[in-house]
Short mmCIF file of C-alpha atoms in Angstrom, two decimals:
data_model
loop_
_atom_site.label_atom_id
_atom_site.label_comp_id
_atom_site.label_asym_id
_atom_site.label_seq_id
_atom_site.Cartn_x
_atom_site.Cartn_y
_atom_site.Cartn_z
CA UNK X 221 14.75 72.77 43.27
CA UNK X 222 18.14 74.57 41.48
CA UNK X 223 18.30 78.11 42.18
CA UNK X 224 20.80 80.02 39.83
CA UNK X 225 21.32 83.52 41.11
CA UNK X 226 24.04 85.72 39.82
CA UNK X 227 24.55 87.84 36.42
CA UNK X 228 26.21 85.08 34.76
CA UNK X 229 24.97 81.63 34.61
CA UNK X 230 27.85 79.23 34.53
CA UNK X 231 28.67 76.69 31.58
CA UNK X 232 28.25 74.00 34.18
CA UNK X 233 24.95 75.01 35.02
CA UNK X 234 23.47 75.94 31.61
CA UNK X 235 24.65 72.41 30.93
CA UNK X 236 22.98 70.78 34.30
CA UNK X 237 19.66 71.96 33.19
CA UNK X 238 20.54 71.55 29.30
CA UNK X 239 21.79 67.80 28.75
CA UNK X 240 18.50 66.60 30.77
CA UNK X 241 16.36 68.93 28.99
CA UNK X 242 18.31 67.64 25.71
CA UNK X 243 17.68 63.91 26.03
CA UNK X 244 14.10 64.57 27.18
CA UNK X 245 13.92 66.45 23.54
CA UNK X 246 15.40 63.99 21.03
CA UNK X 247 13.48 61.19 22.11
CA UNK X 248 9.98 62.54 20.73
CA UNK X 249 12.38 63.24 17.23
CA UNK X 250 13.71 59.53 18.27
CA UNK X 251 10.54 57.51 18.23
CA UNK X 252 9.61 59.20 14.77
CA UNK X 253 13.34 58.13 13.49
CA UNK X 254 12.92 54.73 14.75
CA UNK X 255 9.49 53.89 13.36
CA UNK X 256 10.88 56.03 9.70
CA UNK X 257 13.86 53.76 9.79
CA UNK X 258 12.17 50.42 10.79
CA UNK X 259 9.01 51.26 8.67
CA UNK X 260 11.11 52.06 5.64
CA UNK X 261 12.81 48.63 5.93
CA UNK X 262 9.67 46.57 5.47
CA UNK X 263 9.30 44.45 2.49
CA UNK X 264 5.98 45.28 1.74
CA UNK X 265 5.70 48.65 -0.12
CA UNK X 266 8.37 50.17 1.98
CA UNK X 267 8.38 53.19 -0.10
CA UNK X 268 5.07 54.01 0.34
CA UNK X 269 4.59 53.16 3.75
CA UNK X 270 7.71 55.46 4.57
CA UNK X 271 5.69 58.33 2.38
CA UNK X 272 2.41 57.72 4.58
CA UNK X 273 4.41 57.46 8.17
CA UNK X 274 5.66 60.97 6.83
CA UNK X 275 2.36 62.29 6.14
CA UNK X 276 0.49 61.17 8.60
CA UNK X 277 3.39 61.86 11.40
CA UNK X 278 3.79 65.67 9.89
CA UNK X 279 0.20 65.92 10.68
CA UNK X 280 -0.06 64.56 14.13
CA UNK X 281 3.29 67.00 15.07
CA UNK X 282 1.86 69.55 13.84
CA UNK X 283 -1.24 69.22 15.85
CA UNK X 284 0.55 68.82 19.02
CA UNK X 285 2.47 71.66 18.25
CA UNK X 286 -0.46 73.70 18.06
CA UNK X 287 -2.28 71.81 21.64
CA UNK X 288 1.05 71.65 23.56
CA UNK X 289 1.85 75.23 23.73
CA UNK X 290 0.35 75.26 27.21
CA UNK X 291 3.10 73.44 28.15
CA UNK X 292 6.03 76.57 26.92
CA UNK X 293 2.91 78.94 29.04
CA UNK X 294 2.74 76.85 32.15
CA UNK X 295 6.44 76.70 32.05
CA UNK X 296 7.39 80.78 31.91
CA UNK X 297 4.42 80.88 34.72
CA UNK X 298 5.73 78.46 37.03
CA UNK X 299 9.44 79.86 36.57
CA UNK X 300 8.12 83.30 36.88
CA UNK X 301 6.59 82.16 40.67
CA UNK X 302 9.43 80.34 41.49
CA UNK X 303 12.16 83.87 40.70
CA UNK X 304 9.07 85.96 42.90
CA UNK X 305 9.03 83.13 45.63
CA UNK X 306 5.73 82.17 46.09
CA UNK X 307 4.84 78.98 44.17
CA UNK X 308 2.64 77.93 46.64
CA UNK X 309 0.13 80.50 44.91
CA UNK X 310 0.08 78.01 41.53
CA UNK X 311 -1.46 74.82 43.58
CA UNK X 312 -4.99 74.22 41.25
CA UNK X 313 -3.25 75.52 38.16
CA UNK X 314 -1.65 72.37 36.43
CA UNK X 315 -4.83 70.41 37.30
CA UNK X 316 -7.26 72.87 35.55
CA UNK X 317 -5.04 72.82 32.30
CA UNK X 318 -4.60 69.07 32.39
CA UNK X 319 -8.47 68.93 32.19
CA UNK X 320 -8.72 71.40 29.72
CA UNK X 321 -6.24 70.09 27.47
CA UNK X 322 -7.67 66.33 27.43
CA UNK X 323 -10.70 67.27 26.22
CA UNK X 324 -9.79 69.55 23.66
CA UNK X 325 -7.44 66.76 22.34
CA UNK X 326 -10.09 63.79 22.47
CA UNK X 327 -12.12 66.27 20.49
CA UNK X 328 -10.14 67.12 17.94
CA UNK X 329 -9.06 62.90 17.93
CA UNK X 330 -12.69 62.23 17.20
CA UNK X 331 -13.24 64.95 14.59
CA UNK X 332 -9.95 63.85 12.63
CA UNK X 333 -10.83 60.04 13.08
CA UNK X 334 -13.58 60.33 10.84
CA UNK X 335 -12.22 62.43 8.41
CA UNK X 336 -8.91 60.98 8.38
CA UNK X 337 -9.49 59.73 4.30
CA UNK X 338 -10.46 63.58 3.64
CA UNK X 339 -7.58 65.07 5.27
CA UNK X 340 -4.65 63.09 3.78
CA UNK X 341 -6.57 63.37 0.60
CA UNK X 342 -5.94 67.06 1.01
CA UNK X 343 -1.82 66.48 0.92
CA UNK X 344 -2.19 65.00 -2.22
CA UNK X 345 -1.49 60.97 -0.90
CA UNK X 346 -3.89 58.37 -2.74
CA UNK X 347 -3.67 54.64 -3.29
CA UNK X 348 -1.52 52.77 -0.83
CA UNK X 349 -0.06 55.78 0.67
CA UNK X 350 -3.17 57.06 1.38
CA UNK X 351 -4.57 53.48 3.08
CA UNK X 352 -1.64 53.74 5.06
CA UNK X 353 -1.75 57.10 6.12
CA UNK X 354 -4.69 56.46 7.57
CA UNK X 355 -4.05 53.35 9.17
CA UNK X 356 -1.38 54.88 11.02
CA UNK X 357 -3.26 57.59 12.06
CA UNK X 358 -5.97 56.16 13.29
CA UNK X 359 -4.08 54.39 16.12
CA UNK X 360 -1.33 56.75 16.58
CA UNK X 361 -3.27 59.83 17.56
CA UNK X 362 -4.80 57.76 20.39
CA UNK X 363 -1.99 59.20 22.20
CA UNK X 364 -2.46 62.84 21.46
CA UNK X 365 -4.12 63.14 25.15
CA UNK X 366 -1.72 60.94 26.37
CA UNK X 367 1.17 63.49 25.13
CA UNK X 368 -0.43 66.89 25.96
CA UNK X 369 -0.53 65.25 29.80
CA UNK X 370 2.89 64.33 29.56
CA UNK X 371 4.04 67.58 28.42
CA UNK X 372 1.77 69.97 30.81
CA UNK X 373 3.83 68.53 33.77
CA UNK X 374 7.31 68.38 31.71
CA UNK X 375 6.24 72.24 31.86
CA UNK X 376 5.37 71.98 34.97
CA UNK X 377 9.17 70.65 36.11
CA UNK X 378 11.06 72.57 33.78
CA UNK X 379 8.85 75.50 35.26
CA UNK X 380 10.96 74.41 38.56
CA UNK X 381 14.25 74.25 37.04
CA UNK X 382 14.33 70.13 36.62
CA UNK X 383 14.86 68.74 33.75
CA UNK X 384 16.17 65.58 35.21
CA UNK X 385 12.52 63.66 35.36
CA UNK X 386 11.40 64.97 32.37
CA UNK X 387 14.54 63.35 30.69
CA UNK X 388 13.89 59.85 32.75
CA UNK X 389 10.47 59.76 31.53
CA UNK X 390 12.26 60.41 28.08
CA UNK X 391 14.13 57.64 28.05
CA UNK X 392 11.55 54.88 28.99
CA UNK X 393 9.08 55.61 26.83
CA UNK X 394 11.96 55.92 23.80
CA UNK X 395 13.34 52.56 24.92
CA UNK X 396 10.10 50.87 25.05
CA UNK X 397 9.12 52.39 21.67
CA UNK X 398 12.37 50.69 19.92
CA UNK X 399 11.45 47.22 21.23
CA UNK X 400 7.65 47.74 20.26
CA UNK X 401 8.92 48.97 16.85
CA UNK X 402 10.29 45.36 16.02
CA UNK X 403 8.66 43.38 17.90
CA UNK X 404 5.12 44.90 15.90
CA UNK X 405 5.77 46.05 12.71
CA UNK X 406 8.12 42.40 11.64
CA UNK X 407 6.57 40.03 14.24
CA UNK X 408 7.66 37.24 16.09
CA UNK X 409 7.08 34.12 14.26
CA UNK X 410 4.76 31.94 16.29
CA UNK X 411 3.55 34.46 18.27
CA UNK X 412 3.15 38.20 16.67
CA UNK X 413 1.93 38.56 13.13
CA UNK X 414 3.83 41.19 11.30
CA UNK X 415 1.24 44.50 11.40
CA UNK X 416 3.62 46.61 9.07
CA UNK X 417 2.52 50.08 9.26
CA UNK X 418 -0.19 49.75 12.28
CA UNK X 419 2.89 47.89 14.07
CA UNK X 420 4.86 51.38 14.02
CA UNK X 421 1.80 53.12 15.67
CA UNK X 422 1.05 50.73 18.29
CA UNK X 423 4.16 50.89 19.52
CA UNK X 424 4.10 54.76 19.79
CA UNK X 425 0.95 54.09 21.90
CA UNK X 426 1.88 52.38 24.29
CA UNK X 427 4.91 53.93 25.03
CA UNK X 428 3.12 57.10 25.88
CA UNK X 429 0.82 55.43 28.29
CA UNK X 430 4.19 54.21 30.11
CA UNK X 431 5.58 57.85 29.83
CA UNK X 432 2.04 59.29 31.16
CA UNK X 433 1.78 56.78 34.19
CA UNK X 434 5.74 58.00 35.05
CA UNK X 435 4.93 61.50 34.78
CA UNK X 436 1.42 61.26 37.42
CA UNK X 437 3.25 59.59 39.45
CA UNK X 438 6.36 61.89 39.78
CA UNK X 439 3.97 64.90 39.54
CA UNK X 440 2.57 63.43 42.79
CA UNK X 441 5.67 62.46 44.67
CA UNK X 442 8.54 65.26 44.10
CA UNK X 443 5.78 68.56 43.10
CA UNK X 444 3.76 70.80 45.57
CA UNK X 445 0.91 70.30 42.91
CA UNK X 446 -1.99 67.35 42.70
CA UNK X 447 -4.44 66.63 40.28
CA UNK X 448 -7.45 68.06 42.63
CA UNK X 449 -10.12 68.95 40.60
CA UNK X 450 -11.92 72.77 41.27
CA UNK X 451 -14.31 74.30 40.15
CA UNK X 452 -12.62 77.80 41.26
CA UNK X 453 -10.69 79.32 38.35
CA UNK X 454 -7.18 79.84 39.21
CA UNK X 455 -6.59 83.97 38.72
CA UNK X 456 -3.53 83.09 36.30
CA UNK X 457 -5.99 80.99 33.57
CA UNK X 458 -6.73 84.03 32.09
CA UNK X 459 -2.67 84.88 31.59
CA UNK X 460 -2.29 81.24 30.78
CA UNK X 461 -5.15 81.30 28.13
CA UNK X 462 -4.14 84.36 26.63
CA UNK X 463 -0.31 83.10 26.38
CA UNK X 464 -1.55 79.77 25.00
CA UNK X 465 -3.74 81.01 22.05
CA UNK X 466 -1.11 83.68 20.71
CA UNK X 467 1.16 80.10 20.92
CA UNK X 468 -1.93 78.41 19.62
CA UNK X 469 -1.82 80.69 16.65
CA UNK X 470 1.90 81.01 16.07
CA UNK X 471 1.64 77.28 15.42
CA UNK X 472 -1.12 77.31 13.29
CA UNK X 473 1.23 79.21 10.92
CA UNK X 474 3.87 76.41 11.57
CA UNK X 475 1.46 73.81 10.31
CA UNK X 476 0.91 76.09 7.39
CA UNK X 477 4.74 75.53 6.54
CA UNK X 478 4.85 72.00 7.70
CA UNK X 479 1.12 71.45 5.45
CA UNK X 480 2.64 73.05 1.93
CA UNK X 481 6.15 71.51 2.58
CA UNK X 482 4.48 68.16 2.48
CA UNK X 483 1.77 68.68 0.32
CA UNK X 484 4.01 69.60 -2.96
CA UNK X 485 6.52 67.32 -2.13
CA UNK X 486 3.75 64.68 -2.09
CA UNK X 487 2.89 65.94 -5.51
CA UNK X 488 5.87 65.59 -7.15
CA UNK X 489 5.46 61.80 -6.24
CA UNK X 490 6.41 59.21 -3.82
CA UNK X 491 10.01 58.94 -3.85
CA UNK X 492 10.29 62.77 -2.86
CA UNK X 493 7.76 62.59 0.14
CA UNK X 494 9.61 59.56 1.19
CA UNK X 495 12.66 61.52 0.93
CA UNK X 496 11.12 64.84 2.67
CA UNK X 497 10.05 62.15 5.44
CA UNK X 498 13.92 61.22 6.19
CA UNK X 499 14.97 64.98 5.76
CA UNK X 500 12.35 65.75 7.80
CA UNK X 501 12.79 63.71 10.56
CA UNK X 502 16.93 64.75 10.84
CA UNK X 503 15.70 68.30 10.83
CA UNK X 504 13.27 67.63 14.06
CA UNK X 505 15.95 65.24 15.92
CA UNK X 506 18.79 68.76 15.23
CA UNK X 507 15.87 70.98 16.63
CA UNK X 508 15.14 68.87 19.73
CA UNK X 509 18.78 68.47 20.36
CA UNK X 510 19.50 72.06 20.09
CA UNK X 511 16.21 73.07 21.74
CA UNK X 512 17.76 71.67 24.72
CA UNK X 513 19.67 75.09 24.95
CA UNK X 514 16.37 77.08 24.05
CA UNK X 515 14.92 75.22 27.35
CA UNK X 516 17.15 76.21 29.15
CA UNK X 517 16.52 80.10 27.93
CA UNK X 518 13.08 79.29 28.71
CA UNK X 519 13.46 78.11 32.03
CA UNK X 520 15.96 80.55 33.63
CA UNK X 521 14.83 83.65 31.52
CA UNK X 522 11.34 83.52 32.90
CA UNK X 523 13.09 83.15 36.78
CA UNK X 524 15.36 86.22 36.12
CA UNK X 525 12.47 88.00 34.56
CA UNK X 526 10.49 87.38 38.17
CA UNK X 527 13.70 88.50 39.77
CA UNK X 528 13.97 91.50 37.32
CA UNK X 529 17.56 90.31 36.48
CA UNK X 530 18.02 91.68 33.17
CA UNK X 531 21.44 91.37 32.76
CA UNK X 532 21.93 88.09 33.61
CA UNK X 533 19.59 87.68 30.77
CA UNK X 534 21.19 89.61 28.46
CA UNK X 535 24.46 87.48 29.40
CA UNK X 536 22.37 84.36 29.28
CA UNK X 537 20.97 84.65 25.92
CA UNK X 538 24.92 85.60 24.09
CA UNK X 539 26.06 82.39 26.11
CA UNK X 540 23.02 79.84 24.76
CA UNK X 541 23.76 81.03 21.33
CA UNK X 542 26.99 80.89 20.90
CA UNK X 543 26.72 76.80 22.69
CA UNK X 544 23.36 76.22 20.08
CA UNK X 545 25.84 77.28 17.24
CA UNK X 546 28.86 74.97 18.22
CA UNK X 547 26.34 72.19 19.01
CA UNK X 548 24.55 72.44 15.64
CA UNK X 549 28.50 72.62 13.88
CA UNK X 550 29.51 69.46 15.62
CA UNK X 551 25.90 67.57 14.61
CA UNK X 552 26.30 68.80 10.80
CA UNK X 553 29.74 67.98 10.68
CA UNK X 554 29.30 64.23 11.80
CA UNK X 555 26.18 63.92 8.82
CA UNK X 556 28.71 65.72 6.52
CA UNK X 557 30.73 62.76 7.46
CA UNK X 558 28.19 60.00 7.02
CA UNK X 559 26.79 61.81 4.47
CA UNK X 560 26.22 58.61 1.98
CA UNK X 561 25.46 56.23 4.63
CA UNK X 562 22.63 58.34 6.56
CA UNK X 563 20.02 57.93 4.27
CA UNK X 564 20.17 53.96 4.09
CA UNK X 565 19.43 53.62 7.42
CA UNK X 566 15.76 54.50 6.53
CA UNK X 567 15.72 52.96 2.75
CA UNK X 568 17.24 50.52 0.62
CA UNK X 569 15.44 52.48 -2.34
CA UNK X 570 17.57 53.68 -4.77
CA UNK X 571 15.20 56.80 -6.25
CA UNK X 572 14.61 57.88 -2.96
CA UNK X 573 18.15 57.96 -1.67
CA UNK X 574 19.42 60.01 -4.65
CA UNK X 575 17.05 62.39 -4.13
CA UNK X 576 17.77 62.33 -0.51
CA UNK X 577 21.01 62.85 -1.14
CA UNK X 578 20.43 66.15 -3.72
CA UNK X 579 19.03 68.43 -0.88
CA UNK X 580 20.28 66.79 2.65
CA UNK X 581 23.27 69.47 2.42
CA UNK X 582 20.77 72.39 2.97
CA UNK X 583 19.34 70.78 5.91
CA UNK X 584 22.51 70.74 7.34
CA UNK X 585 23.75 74.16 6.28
CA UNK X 586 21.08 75.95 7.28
CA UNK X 587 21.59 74.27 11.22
CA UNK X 588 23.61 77.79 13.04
CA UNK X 589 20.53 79.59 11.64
CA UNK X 590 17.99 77.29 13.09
CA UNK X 591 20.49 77.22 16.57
CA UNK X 592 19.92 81.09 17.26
CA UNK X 593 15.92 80.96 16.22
CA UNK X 594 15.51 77.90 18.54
CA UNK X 595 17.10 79.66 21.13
CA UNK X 596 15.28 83.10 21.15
CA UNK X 597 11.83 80.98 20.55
CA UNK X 598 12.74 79.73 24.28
CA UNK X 599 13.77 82.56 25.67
CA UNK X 600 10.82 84.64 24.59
CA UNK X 601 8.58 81.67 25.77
CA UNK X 602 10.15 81.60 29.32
CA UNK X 603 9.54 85.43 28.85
CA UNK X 604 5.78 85.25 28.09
CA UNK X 605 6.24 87.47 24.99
CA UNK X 606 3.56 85.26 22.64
CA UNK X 607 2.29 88.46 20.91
CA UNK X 608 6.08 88.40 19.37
CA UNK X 609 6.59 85.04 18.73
CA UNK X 610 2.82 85.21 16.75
CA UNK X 611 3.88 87.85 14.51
CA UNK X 612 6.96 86.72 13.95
CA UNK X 613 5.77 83.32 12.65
CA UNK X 614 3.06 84.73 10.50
CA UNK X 615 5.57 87.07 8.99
CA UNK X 616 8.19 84.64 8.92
CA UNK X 617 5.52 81.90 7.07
CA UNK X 618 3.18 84.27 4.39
CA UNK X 619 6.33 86.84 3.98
CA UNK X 620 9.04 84.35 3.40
CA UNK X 621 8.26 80.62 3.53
CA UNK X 622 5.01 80.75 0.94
CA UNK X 623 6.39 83.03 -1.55
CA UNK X 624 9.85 81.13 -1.43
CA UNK X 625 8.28 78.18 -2.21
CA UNK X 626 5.85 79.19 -5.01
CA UNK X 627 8.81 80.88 -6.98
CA UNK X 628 10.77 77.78 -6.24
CA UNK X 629 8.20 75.58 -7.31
CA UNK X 630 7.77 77.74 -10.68
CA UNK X 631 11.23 77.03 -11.76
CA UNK X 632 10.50 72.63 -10.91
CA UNK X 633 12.92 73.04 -8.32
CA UNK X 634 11.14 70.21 -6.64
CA UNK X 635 12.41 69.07 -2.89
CA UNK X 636 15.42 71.85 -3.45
CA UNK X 637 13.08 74.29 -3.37
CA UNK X 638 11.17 73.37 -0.24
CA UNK X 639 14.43 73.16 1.56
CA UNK X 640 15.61 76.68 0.10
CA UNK X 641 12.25 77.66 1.20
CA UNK X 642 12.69 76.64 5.11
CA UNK X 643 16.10 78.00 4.86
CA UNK X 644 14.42 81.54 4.37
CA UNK X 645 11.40 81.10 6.71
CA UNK X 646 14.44 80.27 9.48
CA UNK X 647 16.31 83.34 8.61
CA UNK X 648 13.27 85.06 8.99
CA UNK X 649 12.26 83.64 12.40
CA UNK X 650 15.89 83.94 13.71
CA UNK X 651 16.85 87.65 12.35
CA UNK X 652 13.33 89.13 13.67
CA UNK X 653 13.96 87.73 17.33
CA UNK X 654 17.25 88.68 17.21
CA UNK X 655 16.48 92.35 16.20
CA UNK X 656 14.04 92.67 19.00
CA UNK X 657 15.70 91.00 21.77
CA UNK X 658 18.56 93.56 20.87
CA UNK X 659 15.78 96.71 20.26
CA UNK X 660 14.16 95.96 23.86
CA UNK X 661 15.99 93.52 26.02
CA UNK X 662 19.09 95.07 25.65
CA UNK X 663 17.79 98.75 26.87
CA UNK X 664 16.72 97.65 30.18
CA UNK X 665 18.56 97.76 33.41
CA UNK X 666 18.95 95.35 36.31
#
């Protein structure tokens, strides 16, 4: 296990804990990419299967946004015991979460299997975009149990300062996905049939049953903790419970965002959801690969906050924003660069890529804003300050996203005006943690 003691964390060892936690992060963003990009390359109604892998994929993140916050709660726990010194204490907690978050996942699988049809209805897709949707989503969130495990015990290791499985785990399961990808959704002639869309989600399957057997087995061999089942409440469920549904309900209002975003773009017809799908999907890959930084703010902010180091967090937090800003400068300046080629790597459609092409700038200017909110959301995670992040979502979605995006809309703004839209609800989310990181953080004393 890394200890980091000290007022200042060093650049070297924000970036030991940061480049593994990065890798681990872009691969989830990765897999979507990969099955966009392959998906959108069919010959078969690419444009509408790209618009339905958007839907549908939208949906399932959003989801496990909402079910994986245990894993940002079980993290800021297990760092918090690790800065005190007794993680011993913890033993039965990762086991009882595990269980709890499997079946509330295979519930909410079998509710949304059956209404599948109703629920992409609701974002507006019909015809083959609809079929599709649900095609994809039948098979793909098969793994939403599958990924809640996987990330419980990421939380569980980034809890203890490593970041080093988590990323190895990563890695297979994105490298496994790729191959899948073609081998599924094109075939192998004489001995895979092509399976187009339901290719893309098989292949997302069974990646994450490699990545879950990798992560038991790791939990087992270099953790204190097993998967022993009790019947005793551990005293911290309550803490964890409590943490977990303020996270629970901050990402409801994310889904919100992510619901309306999709949901007019879908409306304005199938060449802009296809192109929300690619903008989309660049947007998650920055935030993953800045939210590297923000796990690393997670991580060693909850340790100094058991060590009542408050200095060294106040030093830690200037130092992760000002390397999530350069980091998010470099990224936008390579698309800048690329910026006519990017959007053929996921279509060869004409409509879509000049609409593509009309609003990608935003995504990419608004990327130093999204750097300092990604990093405060971590830091106030490792923190366990939920009750803050809460509020400042809601605000951040039904004070500035929604109305945003109804004027927008008003004035047929189309896809501009989602993306002008986000670019407020970040400003939001960024400038409120900012304000009371400075208002509280900042007063107290080592």
């Amino acid at each position: 296990m890394q200890q980091i003691k000290g007022q200042k964390v060093s650049f070297q060892q924000i970036n030991k804990l940061a480049i593994p936690s990065i890798i681990a992060g872009i691969s989830e963003p990765l897999l979507s990419i990969v099955d966009t990009a392959v998906v959108g390359n069919i010959q078969e109604n690419p444009t509408e299967a790209l618009a339905a892998v958007g839907i549908a994929g939208s949906f399932i993140a959003a989801i496990f946004w909402v079910l994986g916050q245990t894993r940002a709660a079980i993290s800021a726990i297990v760092a918090q015991y690790v800065g005190e010194k007794r993680l011993e204490k913890l033993q039965s907690l990762p086991s009882q979460i595990i269980c709890f978050n499997l079946l509330i996942s295979l519930g909410i699988y079998l509710l949304t299997f059956f209404l599948a049809q109703q629920i992409f209805s609701v974002y507006n897709a019909e015809g083959l975009v609809l079929t599709y949707a649900v095609d994809y989503y039948k098979i793909r969130a098969l793994g939403l149990p599958l990924s809640l495990f996987i990330f419980t015990i990421f939380g569980v290791f980034t809890g203890m300062q490593n970041t080093f499985y988590p990323m190895m785990i990563s890695i297979a399961g994105a490298l496994l996905n790729v191959i899948l990808d073609f081998l599924f959704v094109y075939g192998v002639e004489g001995f895979i049939l092509p399976m187009h869309v339901k290719g893309a989600a098989y292949a997302s399957l069974i990646s994450q049953g490699l990545m879950a057997i990798l992560a038991l087995r790791l939990l087992y061999k270099k953790t204190p903790f097993k998967l022993n089942i009790t019947f005793q409440f551990h005293p911290e469920l309550k803490r964890m419970f409590g943490l977990s549904l303020n996270l629970f309900l901050r990402a409801l209002a994310l889904h919100i965002t992510m619901y309306f975003a999709n949901s007019y773009a879908t409306s304005y017809g199938a060449a802009y959801i296809a192109a929300q799908t690619i903008c989309f999907q660049i947007w998650l890959f920055f935030a993953f690969f800045i939210d590297g930084y923000a796990s690393v703010g997670s991580i060693i902010s909850g340790k100094q906050k058991g060590e009542k180091n408050f200095l060294g967090l106040q030093v830690l937090v200037k130092d992760l924003n000002r390397y999530a800003i350069i980091v998010s400068l470099i990224l936008a300046f390579f698309c800048f660069l690329g910026y006519n080629s990017i959007g053929k790597i996921f279509t060869s459609n004409a409509q879509v890529l000049e609409v593509f092409t009309s609003v990608f700038w935003l995504v990419l200017l608004t990327q130093p804003i999204n750097a300092i909110a990604f990093v405060y959301d971590g830091v106030f995670k490792g923190l366990a300050e939920a009750v803050v992040l809460r509020n400042t979502l809601f605000i951040a979605t039904f004070i500035g996203f929604l109305p945003s995006l109804l004027f927008c809309n008003q004035y047929d703004l189309k896809l501009t005006g989602i993306w002008v839209a986000f670019a407020i609800w970040m400003c939001f989310r960024s400038g409120i943690l900012f304000f009371y990181f400075n208002r509280i953080y900042l007063l107290k004393k080592r």
